[in-house]
Amino acid sequence: MKSTSCSSCLLKSKAVINLGDNELDILDKSCVQATFDRGETIFKQGALSSNIIYLQTGLIKLMIKGPNRVQILRLKKAPCYLGLPTTMGDKINNYSASALEKSTACFIDMNTFKELLRINPAFSYEIIIELCKNELEQFKRCVTLVQNQIFGRLASNLISFADDIYSSHEYELPLNRNELADLVCTSRETISRILSDLTKERIIEANGKHIKIINYNMLKEISRKG
Amino acid sequence: MKSTSCSSCLLKSKAVINLGDNELDILDKSCVQATFDRGETIFKQGALSSNIIYLQTGLIKLMIKGPNRVQILRLKKAPCYLGLPTTMGDKINNYSASALEKSTACFIDMNTFKELLRINPAFSYEIIIELCKNELEQFKRCVTLVQNQIFGRLASNLISFADDIYSSHEYELPLNRNELADLVCTSRETISRILSDLTKERIIEANGKHIKIINYNMLKEISRKG
DNA sequence: AACTGTTTGTGATATGTATCACAATTATAT
DNA sequence: ATATAATTGTGATACATATCACAAACAGTT
């Protein structure tokens, strides 16, 4: 049940901002809103994909089950589109999404979305921009995962939590040790060892999920060198 | 110097096929064609990006200089767009492209490309589809790189050469050992050892750059298990 | 409050691959 | 044809991280 119509929604995407009243009406008629608690699945790998999902509020993880393990592809913070590639580039979800905190998402019918792409070039243009930025981000992440050793990989992610997600050098991790290991592509034991070492070296303070970055420059250096 | 006008080009992209005569004229006026020999750079990481590049014929590698090494992000076979994300998502090339064999590419002015996106929704739509498929492909590649051990990673790539690029179980690698190592993210010594082992086990025959796959199913199994 | 299940930390050991060194082979230049 | 440079293959060793085992701490349930 939608709390507000698309036209009076205060959390529109950059793409949707370009829509006229008529187009917002079209969107409103085939757009459903849902709230997810932490841990709930928004869409599942292997299932048919027929909606475009716009994450209005919250934080989610994209996960894929690979040959050897579950891997967290990336975390995504609202506002953003989820699963655009998997819905428009394929018919089956190539990966899953789950909420890491209470989140709200709008499910847009695929055909309506295509219609909006067709009738509003500015809408299309913003979708293209988002796809392009996502791919660049993904390339960067992949290079870090492949080239850096585990110290550098973990440091990069801790910094990303601080700079991109919480805008603070002190935060509560939204992941347990196993999930952090899935994000950084290592084992949970290795995560424990490194958080321990970083704490001993007074670069961070790690108390359970509570992280405080003490020596940001040193952490940055570690993330650069790998 | 263009050998033919855009309207009479027989190698149009799926996006360009949607353009009308008028739009093809617009494209023709700001599109320059170039031929590249093997080894030549098409665009360079760190340089300003102001063109959209359409690879008409040939095979290229996308490379990025990371914290520890050069990494080949992926190979791309014509026909396809190169560097869409890096031109539309940023102003600087995030990675480089070089020809692996004689190739031809069309350089399209950025503003003209944006104009075509604006005036032709079907054109935009095909660009969106290509971006989505690219991202899914990139996710798959990243998962393989991160989760598989080196045997599985090399097997995957040898199969990709056979199935996607040469459509043959026997082919001439377009890469030397060092470049193959960059593609698979390992060292050139490890590449030599594994090609040696695979040859000893009669799964492939490797003679210099000449590769012949003898036991496709076994190679497939190795690539799946990692 | 007690019990059970889950998560986390640490020690010990195994494994896969990088690195280094060097020689052999191949390609290129003269 | 010869010399030089680049590429490749192999052996030996080092190193980073996975895996296994187990205990301690924490969270959830009764």
CSV table of N, CA, C and O in Angstrom, one decimal, chain A residues 13-92:
chain,number,residue,atom,x,y,z
A,13,SER,N,13.5,9.6,-7.9
A,13,SER,CA,14.8,9.4,-8.5
A,13,SER,C,15.1,10.5,-9.4
A,13,SER,O,14.2,11.2,-9.9
A,14,LYS,N,16.4,10.7,-9.8
A,14,LYS,CA,16.8,11.7,-10.8
A,14,LYS,C,16.1,11.5,-12.1
A,14,LYS,O,15.8,12.4,-12.9
A,15,ALA,N,15.8,10.2,-12.4
A,15,ALA,CA,15.1,9.9,-13.7
A,15,ALA,C,13.6,10.4,-13.6
A,15,ALA,O,13.1,11.0,-14.5
A,16,VAL,N,13.0,10.0,-12.5
A,16,VAL,CA,11.5,10.3,-12.3
A,16,VAL,C,11.2,11.8,-12.2
A,16,VAL,O,10.1,12.2,-12.6
A,17,ILE,N,12.2,12.6,-11.7
A,17,ILE,CA,12.0,14.0,-11.6
A,17,ILE,C,11.7,14.6,-13.0
A,17,ILE,O,11.0,15.6,-13.1
A,18,ASN,N,12.1,14.0,-14.1
A,18,ASN,CA,11.9,14.5,-15.4
A,18,ASN,C,10.5,14.2,-16.0
A,18,ASN,O,10.1,14.6,-17.1
A,19,LEU,N,9.7,13.4,-15.2
A,19,LEU,CA,8.4,13.0,-15.7
A,19,LEU,C,7.4,14.1,-15.5
A,19,LEU,O,7.3,14.8,-14.5
A,20,GLY,N,6.5,14.3,-16.6
A,20,GLY,CA,5.4,15.2,-16.4
A,20,GLY,C,4.2,14.6,-15.6
A,20,GLY,O,4.3,13.4,-15.3
A,21,ASP,N,3.2,15.4,-15.4
A,21,ASP,CA,2.1,14.9,-14.6
A,21,ASP,C,1.4,13.7,-15.2
A,21,ASP,O,1.1,12.7,-14.5
A,22,ASN,N,1.3,13.7,-16.5
A,22,ASN,CA,0.7,12.5,-17.2
A,22,ASN,C,1.5,11.3,-17.0
A,22,ASN,O,1.0,10.2,-16.7
A,23,GLU,N,2.8,11.4,-17.1
A,23,GLU,CA,3.7,10.3,-17.0
A,23,GLU,C,3.8,9.8,-15.5
A,23,GLU,O,3.8,8.6,-15.3
A,24,LEU,N,3.7,10.7,-14.6
A,24,LEU,CA,3.7,10.4,-13.2
A,24,LEU,C,2.4,9.6,-12.9
A,24,LEU,O,2.4,8.6,-12.1
A,25,ASP,N,1.3,9.9,-13.6
A,25,ASP,CA,0.0,9.2,-13.4
A,25,ASP,C,0.2,7.7,-13.9
A,25,ASP,O,-0.2,6.8,-13.3
A,26,ILE,N,0.8,7.6,-15.1
A,26,ILE,CA,1.1,6.3,-15.6
A,26,ILE,C,1.9,5.4,-14.7
A,26,ILE,O,1.6,4.3,-14.4
A,27,LEU,N,2.9,6.1,-14.1
A,27,LEU,CA,3.8,5.4,-13.1
A,27,LEU,C,3.0,5.0,-11.9
A,27,LEU,O,3.1,3.8,-11.4
A,28,ASP,N,2.2,5.9,-11.4
A,28,ASP,CA,1.5,5.7,-10.1
A,28,ASP,C,0.6,4.5,-10.2
A,28,ASP,O,0.4,3.8,-9.2
A,29,LYS,N,0.0,4.3,-11.4
A,29,LYS,CA,-1.0,3.2,-11.6
A,29,LYS,C,-0.3,1.8,-11.5
A,29,LYS,O,-1.1,0.8,-11.3
A,30,SER,N,0.9,1.7,-11.8
A,30,SER,CA,1.5,0.4,-11.8
A,30,SER,C,2.8,0.3,-11.0
A,30,SER,O,3.8,-0.3,-11.3
A,31,CYS,N,2.7,1.1,-9.8
A,31,CYS,CA,3.8,1.1,-8.9
A,31,CYS,C,3.3,0.7,-7.6
A,31,CYS,O,2.4,1.3,-7.1
A,32,VAL,N,4.0,-0.3,-6.9
A,32,VAL,CA,3.6,-0.8,-5.6
A,32,VAL,C,4.8,-0.6,-4.7
A,32,VAL,O,5.9,-0.8,-5.0
A,33,GLN,N,4.4,-0.1,-3.5
A,33,GLN,CA,5.5,0.1,-2.5
A,33,GLN,C,5.5,-1.0,-1.4
A,33,GLN,O,4.4,-1.5,-1.1
A,34,ALA,N,6.7,-1.3,-0.9
A,34,ALA,CA,6.8,-2.3,0.1
A,34,ALA,C,7.8,-1.9,1.1
A,34,ALA,O,8.8,-1.3,0.8
A,35,THR,N,7.7,-2.4,2.3
A,35,THR,CA,8.7,-2.1,3.4
A,35,THR,C,9.3,-3.5,3.7
A,35,THR,O,8.6,-4.5,3.8
A,36,PHE,N,10.6,-3.4,3.9
A,36,PHE,CA,11.4,-4.7,4.2
A,36,PHE,C,12.1,-4.5,5.6
A,36,PHE,O,12.7,-3.4,5.8
A,37,ASP,N,12.0,-5.5,6.4
A,37,ASP,CA,12.8,-5.5,7.6
A,37,ASP,C,14.2,-6.0,7.3
A,37,ASP,O,14.4,-6.7,6.3
A,38,ARG,N,15.1,-5.8,8.3
A,38,ARG,CA,16.4,-6.3,8.1
A,38,ARG,C,16.4,-7.8,7.9
A,38,ARG,O,15.7,-8.5,8.6
A,39,GLY,N,17.2,-8.3,6.9
A,39,GLY,CA,17.2,-9.7,6.6
A,39,GLY,C,16.2,-10.2,5.5
A,39,GLY,O,16.4,-11.3,5.0
A,40,GLU,N,15.2,-9.4,5.3
A,40,GLU,CA,14.2,-9.8,4.3
A,40,GLU,C,14.8,-9.7,2.9
A,40,GLU,O,15.5,-8.8,2.5
A,41,THR,N,14.3,-10.7,2.0
A,41,THR,CA,14.7,-10.7,0.6
A,41,THR,C,13.8,-9.9,-0.2
A,41,THR,O,12.6,-10.0,-0.2
A,42,ILE,N,14.5,-9.0,-1.0
A,42,ILE,CA,13.7,-8.1,-1.9
A,42,ILE,C,13.5,-8.8,-3.3
A,42,ILE,O,12.4,-8.8,-3.8
A,43,PHE,N,14.6,-9.4,-3.8
A,43,PHE,CA,14.4,-10.3,-4.9
A,43,PHE,C,15.4,-11.4,-4.9
A,43,PHE,O,16.5,-11.2,-4.3
A,44,LYS,N,15.1,-12.5,-5.5
A,44,LYS,CA,15.9,-13.7,-5.3
A,44,LYS,C,16.6,-14.2,-6.6
A,44,LYS,O,15.9,-14.2,-7.7
A,45,GLN,N,17.8,-14.6,-6.5
A,45,GLN,CA,18.6,-15.1,-7.6
A,45,GLN,C,17.9,-16.3,-8.2
A,45,GLN,O,17.4,-17.2,-7.4
A,46,GLY,N,17.7,-16.4,-9.5
A,46,GLY,CA,17.1,-17.5,-10.1
A,46,GLY,C,15.6,-17.4,-10.4
A,46,GLY,O,15.1,-18.1,-11.2
A,47,ALA,N,15.0,-16.4,-9.7
A,47,ALA,CA,13.6,-16.2,-9.9
A,47,ALA,C,13.4,-15.3,-11.2
A,47,ALA,O,14.3,-14.7,-11.7
A,48,LEU,N,12.2,-15.4,-11.7
A,48,LEU,CA,11.8,-14.5,-12.9
A,48,LEU,C,11.9,-13.1,-12.4
A,48,LEU,O,11.4,-12.8,-11.3
A,49,SER,N,12.4,-12.2,-13.3
A,49,SER,CA,12.4,-10.8,-13.0
A,49,SER,C,11.4,-10.1,-13.9
A,49,SER,O,11.5,-10.1,-15.1
A,50,SER,N,10.4,-9.4,-13.3
A,50,SER,CA,9.5,-8.7,-14.1
A,50,SER,C,9.2,-7.2,-13.6
A,50,SER,O,8.4,-6.5,-14.2
A,51,ASN,N,9.9,-6.9,-12.5
A,51,ASN,CA,9.7,-5.5,-12.0
A,51,ASN,C,11.1,-4.8,-12.0
A,51,ASN,O,12.1,-5.4,-11.9
A,52,ILE,N,11.0,-3.5,-12.1
A,52,ILE,CA,12.1,-2.6,-11.9
A,52,ILE,C,11.9,-2.1,-10.4
A,52,ILE,O,10.8,-1.7,-10.1
A,53,ILE,N,12.9,-2.2,-9.6
A,53,ILE,CA,12.8,-1.8,-8.2
A,53,ILE,C,13.6,-0.5,-7.9
A,53,ILE,O,14.7,-0.4,-8.3
A,54,TYR,N,12.9,0.4,-7.3
A,54,TYR,CA,13.5,1.6,-6.9
A,54,TYR,C,13.6,1.6,-5.4
A,54,TYR,O,12.5,1.6,-4.7
A,55,LEU,N,14.8,1.6,-4.8
A,55,LEU,CA,15.0,1.7,-3.4
A,55,LEU,C,14.8,3.1,-2.9
A,55,LEU,O,15.7,4.0,-3.3
A,56,GLN,N,13.8,3.3,-2.2
A,56,GLN,CA,13.5,4.7,-1.7
A,56,GLN,C,14.3,5.1,-0.5
A,56,GLN,O,14.9,6.1,-0.4
A,57,THR,N,14.3,4.2,0.5
A,57,THR,CA,15.1,4.4,1.7
A,57,THR,C,15.7,3.1,2.2
A,57,THR,O,15.2,2.0,1.9
A,58,GLY,N,16.8,3.2,2.9
A,58,GLY,CA,17.4,2.0,3.5
A,58,GLY,C,18.8,1.7,2.8
A,58,GLY,O,19.4,2.4,2.1
A,59,LEU,N,19.2,0.4,3.2
A,59,LEU,CA,20.5,-0.1,2.7
A,59,LEU,C,20.3,-1.5,2.4
A,59,LEU,O,19.7,-2.3,3.2
A,60,ILE,N,20.8,-2.0,1.3
A,60,ILE,CA,20.6,-3.4,0.9
A,60,ILE,C,22.0,-4.0,0.4
A,60,ILE,O,22.9,-3.3,0.2
A,61,LYS,N,22.0,-5.3,0.4
A,61,LYS,CA,23.2,-6.0,-0.2
A,61,LYS,C,22.7,-6.8,-1.4
A,61,LYS,O,21.6,-7.4,-1.4
A,62,LEU,N,23.6,-6.8,-2.4
A,62,LEU,CA,23.3,-7.6,-3.6
A,62,LEU,C,24.3,-8.8,-3.5
A,62,LEU,O,25.4,-8.7,-3.2
A,63,MET,N,23.7,-10.0,-3.5
A,63,MET,CA,24.5,-11.2,-3.3
A,63,MET,C,24.3,-12.2,-4.5
A,63,MET,O,23.2,-12.3,-5.1
A,64,ILE,N,25.3,-12.9,-4.7
A,64,ILE,CA,25.3,-13.9,-5.8
A,64,ILE,C,25.9,-15.2,-5.2
A,64,ILE,O,26.8,-15.2,-4.5
A,65,LYS,N,25.2,-16.3,-5.6
A,65,LYS,CA,25.7,-17.6,-5.2
A,65,LYS,C,26.6,-18.1,-6.3
A,65,LYS,O,26.2,-18.3,-7.4
A,66,GLY,N,27.9,-18.1,-6.1
A,66,GLY,CA,28.9,-18.5,-7.1
A,66,GLY,C,29.3,-20.0,-7.0
A,66,GLY,O,28.7,-20.7,-6.2
A,67,PRO,N,30.3,-20.4,-7.7
A,67,PRO,CA,30.8,-21.8,-7.7
A,67,PRO,C,31.2,-22.2,-6.4
A,67,PRO,O,31.0,-23.4,-6.0
A,68,ASN,N,31.8,-21.4,-5.5
A,68,ASN,CA,32.3,-21.9,-4.3
A,68,ASN,C,31.6,-21.3,-3.0
A,68,ASN,O,31.9,-21.8,-1.9
A,69,ARG,N,30.9,-20.2,-3.2
A,69,ARG,CA,30.4,-19.6,-2.0
A,69,ARG,C,29.4,-18.5,-2.4
A,69,ARG,O,29.2,-18.2,-3.6
A,70,VAL,N,28.7,-17.9,-1.4
A,70,VAL,CA,27.9,-16.7,-1.6
A,70,VAL,C,28.9,-15.5,-1.6
A,70,VAL,O,29.8,-15.5,-0.7
A,71,GLN,N,28.7,-14.6,-2.5
A,71,GLN,CA,29.5,-13.4,-2.5
A,71,GLN,C,28.6,-12.2,-2.5
A,71,GLN,O,27.5,-12.2,-3.2
A,72,ILE,N,28.9,-11.3,-1.7
A,72,ILE,CA,28.2,-10.0,-1.7
A,72,ILE,C,28.8,-9.1,-2.8
A,72,ILE,O,30.0,-8.7,-2.7
A,73,LEU,N,28.0,-8.9,-3.8
A,73,LEU,CA,28.5,-8.1,-5.0
A,73,LEU,C,28.8,-6.7,-4.6
A,73,LEU,O,29.9,-6.1,-4.9
A,74,ARG,N,27.8,-6.1,-3.9
A,74,ARG,CA,28.0,-4.7,-3.4
A,74,ARG,C,26.9,-4.4,-2.5
A,74,ARG,O,25.8,-5.0,-2.5
A,75,LEU,N,27.1,-3.3,-1.7
A,75,LEU,CA,26.0,-2.8,-0.9
A,75,LEU,C,25.5,-1.6,-1.7
A,75,LEU,O,26.2,-0.9,-2.4
A,76,LYS,N,24.2,-1.3,-1.5
A,76,LYS,CA,23.6,-0.2,-2.2
A,76,LYS,C,22.7,0.6,-1.2
A,76,LYS,O,21.9,0.0,-0.5
A,77,LYS,N,23.0,1.9,-1.2
A,77,LYS,CA,22.3,2.8,-0.3
A,77,LYS,C,21.2,3.6,-1.1
A,77,LYS,O,21.5,4.0,-2.2
A,78,ALA,N,20.0,3.7,-0.5
A,78,ALA,CA,19.0,4.5,-1.1
A,78,ALA,C,19.4,6.0,-1.3
A,78,ALA,O,20.2,6.5,-0.5
A,79,PRO,N,18.9,6.7,-2.3
A,79,PRO,CA,18.0,6.2,-3.3
A,79,PRO,C,18.7,5.7,-4.6
A,79,PRO,O,19.8,6.3,-5.0
A,80,CYS,N,18.2,4.6,-5.1
A,80,CYS,CA,18.9,4.0,-6.3
A,80,CYS,C,17.9,2.9,-6.9
A,80,CYS,O,17.0,2.4,-6.2
A,81,TYR,N,18.2,2.5,-8.1
A,81,TYR,CA,17.5,1.4,-8.7
A,81,TYR,C,18.3,0.1,-8.4
A,81,TYR,O,19.5,0.1,-8.3
A,82,LEU,N,17.5,-0.9,-8.2
A,82,LEU,CA,18.1,-2.2,-8.0
A,82,LEU,C,17.8,-3.1,-9.1
A,82,LEU,O,16.7,-3.1,-9.7
A,83,GLY,N,18.8,-3.9,-9.5
A,83,GLY,CA,18.5,-5.0,-10.5
A,83,GLY,C,18.1,-4.5,-11.9
A,83,GLY,O,17.5,-5.3,-12.6
A,84,LEU,N,18.5,-3.3,-12.2
A,84,LEU,CA,18.2,-2.8,-13.6
A,84,LEU,C,18.8,-3.8,-14.6
A,84,LEU,O,18.1,-4.2,-15.5
A,85,PRO,N,20.1,-4.1,-14.5
A,85,PRO,CA,20.7,-5.0,-15.5
A,85,PRO,C,20.0,-6.4,-15.5
A,85,PRO,O,19.8,-6.9,-16.6
A,86,THR,N,19.6,-6.9,-14.4
A,86,THR,CA,19.1,-8.2,-14.3
A,86,THR,C,17.6,-8.3,-14.9
A,86,THR,O,17.2,-9.3,-15.3
A,87,THR,N,16.9,-7.2,-14.8
A,87,THR,CA,15.6,-7.1,-15.4
A,87,THR,C,15.5,-6.8,-16.8
A,87,THR,O,14.8,-7.4,-17.6
A,88,MET,N,16.4,-5.9,-17.3
A,88,MET,CA,16.4,-5.4,-18.7
A,88,MET,C,17.3,-6.2,-19.5
A,88,MET,O,17.2,-6.4,-20.7
A,89,GLY,N,18.4,-6.8,-18.9
A,89,GLY,CA,19.4,-7.5,-19.6
A,89,GLY,C,19.1,-9.0,-19.7
A,89,GLY,O,19.7,-9.8,-20.4
A,90,ASP,N,18.2,-9.5,-18.9
A,90,ASP,CA,17.9,-10.9,-18.8
A,90,ASP,C,16.4,-11.1,-18.3
A,90,ASP,O,15.8,-10.1,-18.0
A,91,LYS,N,16.0,-12.3,-18.2
A,91,LYS,CA,14.6,-12.5,-17.7
A,91,LYS,C,14.6,-13.1,-16.3
A,91,LYS,O,13.5,-13.2,-15.7
A,92,ILE,N,15.7,-13.5,-15.9
A,92,ILE,CA,15.9,-14.2,-14.6
A,92,ILE,C,16.8,-13.4,-13.7
A,92,ILE,O,17.8,-12.9,-14.2
